[in-house]
Amino acid sequence: AQTVTQSQPEMSVQEAETVTLSCTYDTSENNYYLFWYKQPPSRQMILVIRQEAYKQQNATENRFSVNFQKAAKSFSLKISDSQLGDTAMYFCAFRAYGGATNKLIFGTGTLLAVQP
Amino acid sequence: KAGVTQTPRYLIKTRGQQVTLSCSPISGHRSVSWYQQTPGQGLQFLFEYFSETQRNKGNFPGRFSGRQFSNSRSEMNVSTLELGDSALYLCASSFGSGRTNEQFFGPGTRLTVL
């Protein structure tokens, strides 16, 4: 069975600085998808960034980028130029490859606070 | 395009009662998944429906059930409520499945069991 671990329950960063959130996972599969989701206080969960395991290139979306280390089963999220609106709970998630299911396996989350 | 909607947004029930939660996916989406979010257990997968068929189920007791209608709207039902069922219930919809398939989450239904 797959598991996702986020070892940082809470983090804090100053506005405009860079922060990295950690995520490790365990799977015996070779192909899969990894995601970072953001859940702002009392607001809907939204997708921040996605990585397909068969792609070696790290995914990037504007100020968000990942460091995907497949051999180490590590998938960290880097947020550059942090903004107050980045304050949220961040979840790392795993999804099996292929079209049989959309089931996501989530980590326990990291609560990020961006300080002015 | 309207997002995923969930009704009701808040619900208070007592132990032993049953509850039905509703999820309307984004227009054109055929897949709906349900998750339970609690402070202690985090986000846990309940079940997934695609074109009215349940194609995956999480490790929850039989008191938790769901269904999907022909218009892709989905309902989940919890019978004989327990205090531990208090949670935020999220649903997520997607067009189908596959490598580029993105799931969109609704705002959730906050269930409190007294």
PDB file of C-alpha atoms in Angstrom:
ATOM      1  CA  ALA A   1       0.000   0.000   0.000  1.00  0.00           C
ATOM      2  CA  GLN A   2       1.115   3.509  -0.740  1.00  0.00           C
ATOM      3  CA  THR A   3       1.794   6.010   2.012  1.00  0.00           C
ATOM      4  CA  VAL A   4       2.559   9.721   1.994  1.00  0.00           C
ATOM      5  CA  THR A   5       4.437  11.436   4.819  1.00  0.00           C
ATOM      6  CA  GLN A   6       4.725  15.119   5.569  1.00  0.00           C
ATOM      7  CA  SER A   7       7.031  15.595   8.524  1.00  0.00           C
ATOM      8  CA  GLN A   8       6.498  19.334   9.017  1.00  0.00           C
ATOM      9  CA  PRO A   9       3.154  19.989  10.724  1.00  0.00           C
ATOM     10  CA  GLU A  10       3.687  23.765  10.692  1.00  0.00           C
ATOM     11  CA  MET A  11       6.009  26.215   9.001  1.00  0.00           C
ATOM     12  CA  SER A  12       6.379  29.958   8.942  1.00  0.00           C
ATOM     13  CA  VAL A  13       7.998  32.226   6.364  1.00  0.00           C
ATOM     14  CA  GLN A  14       8.397  35.950   5.898  1.00  0.00           C
ATOM     15  CA  GLU A  15       6.685  37.601   2.997  1.00  0.00           C
ATOM     16  CA  ALA A  16       8.853  37.624  -0.158  1.00  0.00           C
ATOM     17  CA  GLU A  17      11.092  34.838   1.118  1.00  0.00           C
ATOM     18  CA  THR A  18      11.369  31.257  -0.112  1.00  0.00           C
ATOM     19  CA  VAL A  19      10.116  28.210   1.730  1.00  0.00           C
ATOM     20  CA  THR A  20      10.329  24.494   1.043  1.00  0.00           C
ATOM     21  CA  LEU A  21       7.770  21.957   2.209  1.00  0.00           C
ATOM     22  CA  SER A  22       8.834  18.331   2.461  1.00  0.00           C
ATOM     23  CA  CYS A  23       7.037  15.188   1.376  1.00  0.00           C
ATOM     24  CA  THR A  24       8.147  11.588   1.155  1.00  0.00           C
ATOM     25  CA  TYR A  25       6.148   8.665  -0.096  1.00  0.00           C
ATOM     26  CA  ASP A  26       6.344   4.943  -0.351  1.00  0.00           C
ATOM     27  CA  THR A  27       5.223   2.849  -3.293  1.00  0.00           C
ATOM     28  CA  SER A  28       6.366  -0.203  -5.194  1.00  0.00           C
ATOM     29  CA  GLU A  29       5.009   1.168  -8.459  1.00  0.00           C
ATOM     30  CA  ASN A  30       7.217   2.681 -11.101  1.00  0.00           C
ATOM     31  CA  ASN A  31       4.694   5.061 -12.612  1.00  0.00           C
ATOM     32  CA  TYR A  32       2.394   7.322 -10.632  1.00  0.00           C
ATOM     33  CA  TYR A  33       1.394  10.936 -10.121  1.00  0.00           C
ATOM     34  CA  LEU A  34       2.267  13.281  -7.294  1.00  0.00           C
ATOM     35  CA  PHE A  35       0.425  16.453  -6.374  1.00  0.00           C
ATOM     36  CA  TRP A  36       0.545  19.384  -4.036  1.00  0.00           C
ATOM     37  CA  TYR A  37      -2.829  20.766  -2.993  1.00  0.00           C
ATOM     38  CA  LYS A  38      -3.484  23.985  -1.107  1.00  0.00           C
ATOM     39  CA  GLN A  39      -6.372  24.425   1.329  1.00  0.00           C
ATOM     40  CA  PRO A  40      -6.702  28.058   2.480  1.00  0.00           C
ATOM     41  CA  PRO A  41      -8.565  28.705   5.738  1.00  0.00           C
ATOM     42  CA  SER A  42     -12.253  28.003   5.202  1.00  0.00           C
ATOM     43  CA  ARG A  43     -11.787  27.796   1.474  1.00  0.00           C
ATOM     44  CA  GLN A  44     -11.753  25.077  -1.132  1.00  0.00           C
ATOM     45  CA  MET A  45      -8.818  22.824  -1.834  1.00  0.00           C
ATOM     46  CA  ILE A  46      -7.079  23.656  -5.075  1.00  0.00           C
ATOM     47  CA  LEU A  47      -4.356  21.978  -7.075  1.00  0.00           C
ATOM     48  CA  VAL A  48      -1.018  23.775  -6.904  1.00  0.00           C
ATOM     49  CA  ILE A  49       1.226  21.575  -8.987  1.00  0.00           C
ATOM     50  CA  ARG A  50       1.438  18.066 -10.389  1.00  0.00           C
ATOM     51  CA  GLN A  51       4.324  15.753 -11.305  1.00  0.00           C
ATOM     52  CA  GLU A  52       4.222  12.602 -13.397  1.00  0.00           C
ATOM     53  CA  ALA A  53       6.743  10.089 -12.129  1.00  0.00           C
ATOM     54  CA  TYR A  54       7.972   9.100 -15.574  1.00  0.00           C
ATOM     55  CA  LYS A  55       9.019  12.686 -16.284  1.00  0.00           C
ATOM     56  CA  GLN A  56      12.481  13.528 -15.028  1.00  0.00           C
ATOM     57  CA  GLN A  57      11.989  17.261 -15.347  1.00  0.00           C
ATOM     58  CA  ASN A  58      10.702  18.950 -12.218  1.00  0.00           C
ATOM     59  CA  ALA A  59       7.324  20.635 -12.598  1.00  0.00           C
ATOM     60  CA  THR A  60       7.048  24.410 -12.250  1.00  0.00           C
ATOM     61  CA  GLU A  61       4.012  26.678 -11.987  1.00  0.00           C
ATOM     62  CA  ASN A  62       4.921  30.342 -11.608  1.00  0.00           C
ATOM     63  CA  ARG A  63       6.285  30.769  -8.059  1.00  0.00           C
ATOM     64  CA  PHE A  64       5.773  27.088  -7.243  1.00  0.00           C
ATOM     65  CA  SER A  65       8.232  24.377  -8.162  1.00  0.00           C
ATOM     66  CA  VAL A  66       8.983  20.866  -7.021  1.00  0.00           C
ATOM     67  CA  ASN A  67      12.106  18.873  -6.373  1.00  0.00           C
ATOM     68  CA  PHE A  68      11.212  15.348  -7.410  1.00  0.00           C
ATOM     69  CA  GLN A  69      13.733  12.711  -6.373  1.00  0.00           C
ATOM     70  CA  LYS A  70      12.291   9.418  -7.576  1.00  0.00           C
ATOM     71  CA  ALA A  71      14.970   7.140  -6.154  1.00  0.00           C
ATOM     72  CA  ALA A  72      14.680   8.773  -2.754  1.00  0.00           C
ATOM     73  CA  LYS A  73      10.863   8.916  -3.040  1.00  0.00           C
ATOM     74  CA  SER A  74      10.919  12.567  -2.157  1.00  0.00           C
ATOM     75  CA  PHE A  75       8.686  15.313  -3.522  1.00  0.00           C
ATOM     76  CA  SER A  76       9.247  18.735  -1.981  1.00  0.00           C
ATOM     77  CA  LEU A  77       7.459  21.963  -2.851  1.00  0.00           C
ATOM     78  CA  LYS A  78       9.317  25.244  -3.112  1.00  0.00           C
ATOM     79  CA  ILE A  79       7.398  28.493  -2.896  1.00  0.00           C
ATOM     80  CA  SER A  80       9.361  31.517  -4.048  1.00  0.00           C
ATOM     81  CA  ASP A  81       8.547  35.140  -3.226  1.00  0.00           C
ATOM     82  CA  SER A  82       5.990  34.052  -0.613  1.00  0.00           C
ATOM     83  CA  GLN A  83       2.807  36.089  -0.469  1.00  0.00           C
ATOM     84  CA  LEU A  84       0.244  36.518   2.301  1.00  0.00           C
ATOM     85  CA  GLY A  85      -2.251  34.647   0.142  1.00  0.00           C
ATOM     86  CA  ASP A  86      -0.030  31.570   0.294  1.00  0.00           C
ATOM     87  CA  THR A  87      -1.064  31.062   3.922  1.00  0.00           C
ATOM     88  CA  ALA A  88      -2.824  27.709   3.872  1.00  0.00           C
ATOM     89  CA  MET A  89      -2.614  24.031   4.651  1.00  0.00           C
ATOM     90  CA  TYR A  90      -0.594  22.229   1.999  1.00  0.00           C
ATOM     91  CA  PHE A  91      -1.171  18.564   1.242  1.00  0.00           C
ATOM     92  CA  CYS A  92       1.059  16.250  -0.701  1.00  0.00           C
ATOM     93  CA  ALA A  93      -0.851  13.506  -2.512  1.00  0.00           C
ATOM     94  CA  PHE A  94      -0.181  10.334  -4.497  1.00  0.00           C
ATOM     95  CA  ARG A  95      -2.269   8.820  -7.253  1.00  0.00           C
ATOM     96  CA  ALA A  96      -1.733   5.558  -9.038  1.00  0.00           C
ATOM     97  CA  TYR A  97      -0.938   5.617 -12.724  1.00  0.00           C
ATOM     98  CA  GLY A  98      -3.482   4.784 -15.369  1.00  0.00           C
ATOM     99  CA  GLY A  99      -7.168   5.395 -15.727  1.00  0.00           C
ATOM    100  CA  ALA A 100      -8.619   2.912 -13.299  1.00  0.00           C
ATOM    101  CA  THR A 101      -9.026   5.302 -10.396  1.00  0.00           C
ATOM    102  CA  ASN A 102      -8.767   8.908  -9.296  1.00  0.00           C
ATOM    103  CA  LYS A 103      -8.156   7.941  -5.672  1.00  0.00           C
ATOM    104  CA  LEU A 104      -5.754  10.287  -3.939  1.00  0.00           C
ATOM    105  CA  ILE A 105      -3.659   9.296  -0.937  1.00  0.00           C
ATOM    106  CA  PHE A 106      -2.865  12.362   1.117  1.00  0.00           C
ATOM    107  CA  GLY A 107      -0.187  13.244   3.611  1.00  0.00           C
ATOM    108  CA  THR A 108      -1.158  14.815   6.917  1.00  0.00           C
ATOM    109  CA  GLY A 109      -0.498  18.324   5.681  1.00  0.00           C
ATOM    110  CA  THR A 110       1.766  21.252   6.507  1.00  0.00           C
ATOM    111  CA  LEU A 111       0.236  24.453   7.809  1.00  0.00           C
ATOM    112  CA  LEU A 112       2.133  27.337   6.246  1.00  0.00           C
ATOM    113  CA  ALA A 113       1.889  30.816   7.703  1.00  0.00           C
ATOM    114  CA  VAL A 114       3.269  33.723   5.685  1.00  0.00           C
ATOM    115  CA  GLN A 115       4.187  36.592   7.981  1.00  0.00           C
ATOM    116  CA  PRO A 116       4.067  40.229   6.812  1.00  0.00           C
TER     117      PRO A 116
ATOM    118  CA  LYS B   1     -18.462  27.349 -15.462  1.00  0.00           C
ATOM    119  CA  ALA B   2     -19.830  26.675 -12.003  1.00  0.00           C
ATOM    120  CA  GLY B   3     -17.587  24.793  -9.618  1.00  0.00           C
ATOM    121  CA  VAL B   4     -18.302  21.744  -7.514  1.00  0.00           C
ATOM    122  CA  THR B   5     -21.147  22.392  -5.121  1.00  0.00           C
ATOM    123  CA  GLN B   6     -21.949  20.545  -1.947  1.00  0.00           C
ATOM    124  CA  THR B   7     -25.101  20.728   0.109  1.00  0.00           C
ATOM    125  CA  PRO B   8     -25.702  21.337   2.860  1.00  0.00           C
ATOM    126  CA  ARG B   9     -22.609  23.236   3.944  1.00  0.00           C
ATOM    127  CA  TYR B  10     -23.195  22.616   7.629  1.00  0.00           C
ATOM    128  CA  LEU B  11     -25.108  19.913   9.402  1.00  0.00           C
ATOM    129  CA  ILE B  12     -25.665  19.007  13.025  1.00  0.00           C
ATOM    130  CA  LYS B  13     -26.990  15.572  13.888  1.00  0.00           C
ATOM    131  CA  THR B  14     -27.209  13.393  16.971  1.00  0.00           C
ATOM    132  CA  ARG B  15     -25.810   9.935  17.484  1.00  0.00           C
ATOM    133  CA  GLY B  16     -27.840   7.189  15.881  1.00  0.00           C
ATOM    134  CA  GLN B  17     -29.348   9.396  13.202  1.00  0.00           C
ATOM    135  CA  GLN B  18     -28.555   9.112   9.535  1.00  0.00           C
ATOM    136  CA  VAL B  19     -27.471  11.807   7.106  1.00  0.00           C
ATOM    137  CA  THR B  20     -27.327  12.340   3.361  1.00  0.00           C
ATOM    138  CA  LEU B  21     -24.820  14.672   1.756  1.00  0.00           C
ATOM    139  CA  SER B  22     -25.014  15.840  -1.831  1.00  0.00           C
ATOM    140  CA  CYS B  23     -22.379  16.743  -4.390  1.00  0.00           C
ATOM    141  CA  SER B  24     -22.980  18.335  -7.784  1.00  0.00           C
ATOM    142  CA  PRO B  25     -19.922  18.050 -10.006  1.00  0.00           C
ATOM    143  CA  ILE B  26     -18.754  20.509 -12.605  1.00  0.00           C
ATOM    144  CA  SER B  27     -20.851  20.263 -15.746  1.00  0.00           C
ATOM    145  CA  GLY B  28     -19.503  17.518 -17.993  1.00  0.00           C
ATOM    146  CA  HIS B  29     -17.594  15.758 -15.240  1.00  0.00           C
ATOM    147  CA  ARG B  30     -18.447  12.092 -14.815  1.00  0.00           C
ATOM    148  CA  SER B  31     -16.237  11.122 -11.893  1.00  0.00           C
ATOM    149  CA  VAL B  32     -16.966  12.001  -8.279  1.00  0.00           C
ATOM    150  CA  SER B  33     -14.834  11.056  -5.292  1.00  0.00           C
ATOM    151  CA  TRP B  34     -15.579  11.543  -1.610  1.00  0.00           C
ATOM    152  CA  TYR B  35     -13.115  12.184   1.220  1.00  0.00           C
ATOM    153  CA  GLN B  36     -13.435  12.534   4.964  1.00  0.00           C
ATOM    154  CA  GLN B  37     -11.227  15.149   6.607  1.00  0.00           C
ATOM    155  CA  THR B  38     -10.629  15.106  10.357  1.00  0.00           C
ATOM    156  CA  PRO B  39      -7.882  16.633  12.513  1.00  0.00           C
ATOM    157  CA  GLY B  40      -6.832  13.222  13.750  1.00  0.00           C
ATOM    158  CA  GLN B  41      -6.967  11.091  10.603  1.00  0.00           C
ATOM    159  CA  GLY B  42      -6.405  13.739   7.964  1.00  0.00           C
ATOM    160  CA  LEU B  43      -7.897  13.210   4.516  1.00  0.00           C
ATOM    161  CA  GLN B  44      -9.164   9.720   3.895  1.00  0.00           C
ATOM    162  CA  PHE B  45     -10.694   8.360   0.727  1.00  0.00           C
ATOM    163  CA  LEU B  46     -14.266   7.131   1.049  1.00  0.00           C
ATOM    164  CA  PHE B  47     -15.339   6.090  -2.442  1.00  0.00           C
ATOM    165  CA  GLU B  48     -15.315   7.008  -6.082  1.00  0.00           C
ATOM    166  CA  TYR B  49     -18.010   6.893  -8.716  1.00  0.00           C
ATOM    167  CA  PHE B  50     -17.719   7.011 -12.462  1.00  0.00           C
ATOM    168  CA  SER B  51     -20.731   6.958 -14.745  1.00  0.00           C
ATOM    169  CA  GLU B  52     -23.005   5.727 -11.937  1.00  0.00           C
ATOM    170  CA  THR B  53     -20.677   2.864 -10.976  1.00  0.00           C
ATOM    171  CA  GLN B  54     -18.642   2.651  -7.815  1.00  0.00           C
ATOM    172  CA  ARG B  55     -15.156   1.797  -8.957  1.00  0.00           C
ATOM    173  CA  ASN B  56     -13.195   2.209  -5.755  1.00  0.00           C
ATOM    174  CA  LYS B  57     -13.961   2.148  -2.067  1.00  0.00           C
ATOM    175  CA  GLY B  58     -11.944   3.149   0.978  1.00  0.00           C
ATOM    176  CA  ASN B  59     -11.629   1.372   4.272  1.00  0.00           C
ATOM    177  CA  PHE B  60     -14.785   2.602   5.966  1.00  0.00           C
ATOM    178  CA  PRO B  61     -17.560   0.607   7.639  1.00  0.00           C
ATOM    179  CA  GLY B  62     -20.706  -0.308   5.784  1.00  0.00           C
ATOM    180  CA  ARG B  63     -22.553   2.562   7.461  1.00  0.00           C
ATOM    181  CA  PHE B  64     -20.988   4.747   4.792  1.00  0.00           C
ATOM    182  CA  SER B  65     -22.553   4.378   1.377  1.00  0.00           C
ATOM    183  CA  GLY B  66     -22.935   6.394  -1.748  1.00  0.00           C
ATOM    184  CA  ARG B  67     -24.401   6.526  -5.169  1.00  0.00           C
ATOM    185  CA  GLN B  68     -24.231   8.486  -8.370  1.00  0.00           C
ATOM    186  CA  PHE B  69     -27.091   9.506 -10.571  1.00  0.00           C
ATOM    187  CA  SER B  70     -27.319   9.680 -14.340  1.00  0.00           C
ATOM    188  CA  ASN B  71     -26.620  13.429 -14.251  1.00  0.00           C
ATOM    189  CA  SER B  72     -23.365  12.651 -12.342  1.00  0.00           C
ATOM    190  CA  ARG B  73     -24.621  14.162  -9.105  1.00  0.00           C
ATOM    191  CA  SER B  74     -23.602  12.059  -6.165  1.00  0.00           C
ATOM    192  CA  GLU B  75     -24.881  11.473  -2.669  1.00  0.00           C
ATOM    193  CA  MET B  76     -23.277   9.843   0.293  1.00  0.00           C
ATOM    194  CA  ASN B  77     -25.171   8.474   3.229  1.00  0.00           C
ATOM    195  CA  VAL B  78     -24.017   7.729   6.736  1.00  0.00           C
ATOM    196  CA  SER B  79     -26.334   5.666   8.897  1.00  0.00           C
ATOM    197  CA  THR B  80     -26.295   5.223  12.652  1.00  0.00           C
ATOM    198  CA  LEU B  81     -24.073   8.225  13.194  1.00  0.00           C
ATOM    199  CA  GLU B  82     -21.270   8.067  15.734  1.00  0.00           C
ATOM    200  CA  LEU B  83     -19.403  10.916  17.397  1.00  0.00           C
ATOM    201  CA  GLY B  84     -16.326   9.994  15.370  1.00  0.00           C
ATOM    202  CA  ASP B  85     -18.169  10.721  12.146  1.00  0.00           C
ATOM    203  CA  SER B  86     -17.860  14.437  12.853  1.00  0.00           C
ATOM    204  CA  ALA B  87     -15.747  15.710   9.989  1.00  0.00           C
ATOM    205  CA  LEU B  88     -15.509  17.807   6.888  1.00  0.00           C
ATOM    206  CA  TYR B  89     -16.717  15.744   3.945  1.00  0.00           C
ATOM    207  CA  LEU B  90     -15.223  16.772   0.647  1.00  0.00           C
ATOM    208  CA  CYS B  91     -16.169  15.728  -2.799  1.00  0.00           C
ATOM    209  CA  ALA B  92     -14.047  16.114  -5.892  1.00  0.00           C
ATOM    210  CA  SER B  93     -15.079  15.864  -9.501  1.00  0.00           C
ATOM    211  CA  SER B  94     -13.162  15.240 -12.685  1.00  0.00           C
ATOM    212  CA  PHE B  95     -13.951  14.685 -16.302  1.00  0.00           C
ATOM    213  CA  GLY B  96     -12.896  11.069 -16.256  1.00  0.00           C
ATOM    214  CA  SER B  97      -9.574   9.582 -15.434  1.00  0.00           C
ATOM    215  CA  GLY B  98      -6.178   9.437 -16.956  1.00  0.00           C
ATOM    216  CA  ARG B  99      -2.866  11.123 -16.724  1.00  0.00           C
ATOM    217  CA  THR B 100      -3.896  14.718 -17.202  1.00  0.00           C
ATOM    218  CA  ASN B 101      -7.140  14.419 -15.341  1.00  0.00           C
ATOM    219  CA  GLU B 102      -7.455  17.127 -12.695  1.00  0.00           C
ATOM    220  CA  GLN B 103      -9.786  16.821  -9.747  1.00  0.00           C
ATOM    221  CA  PHE B 104     -11.700  19.855  -8.526  1.00  0.00           C
ATOM    222  CA  PHE B 105     -12.825  19.963  -4.930  1.00  0.00           C
ATOM    223  CA  GLY B 106     -16.022  21.345  -3.494  1.00  0.00           C
ATOM    224  CA  PRO B 107     -16.206  23.494  -0.344  1.00  0.00           C
ATOM    225  CA  GLY B 108     -17.206  20.535   1.797  1.00  0.00           C
ATOM    226  CA  THR B 109     -20.002  19.717   4.197  1.00  0.00           C
ATOM    227  CA  ARG B 110     -19.150  20.186   7.859  1.00  0.00           C
ATOM    228  CA  LEU B 111     -20.930  17.442   9.809  1.00  0.00           C
ATOM    229  CA  THR B 112     -21.137  17.658  13.580  1.00  0.00           C
ATOM    230  CA  VAL B 113     -22.468  14.680  15.499  1.00  0.00           C
ATOM    231  CA  LEU B 114     -23.621  15.385  19.060  1.00  0.00           C
TER     232      LEU B 114
END
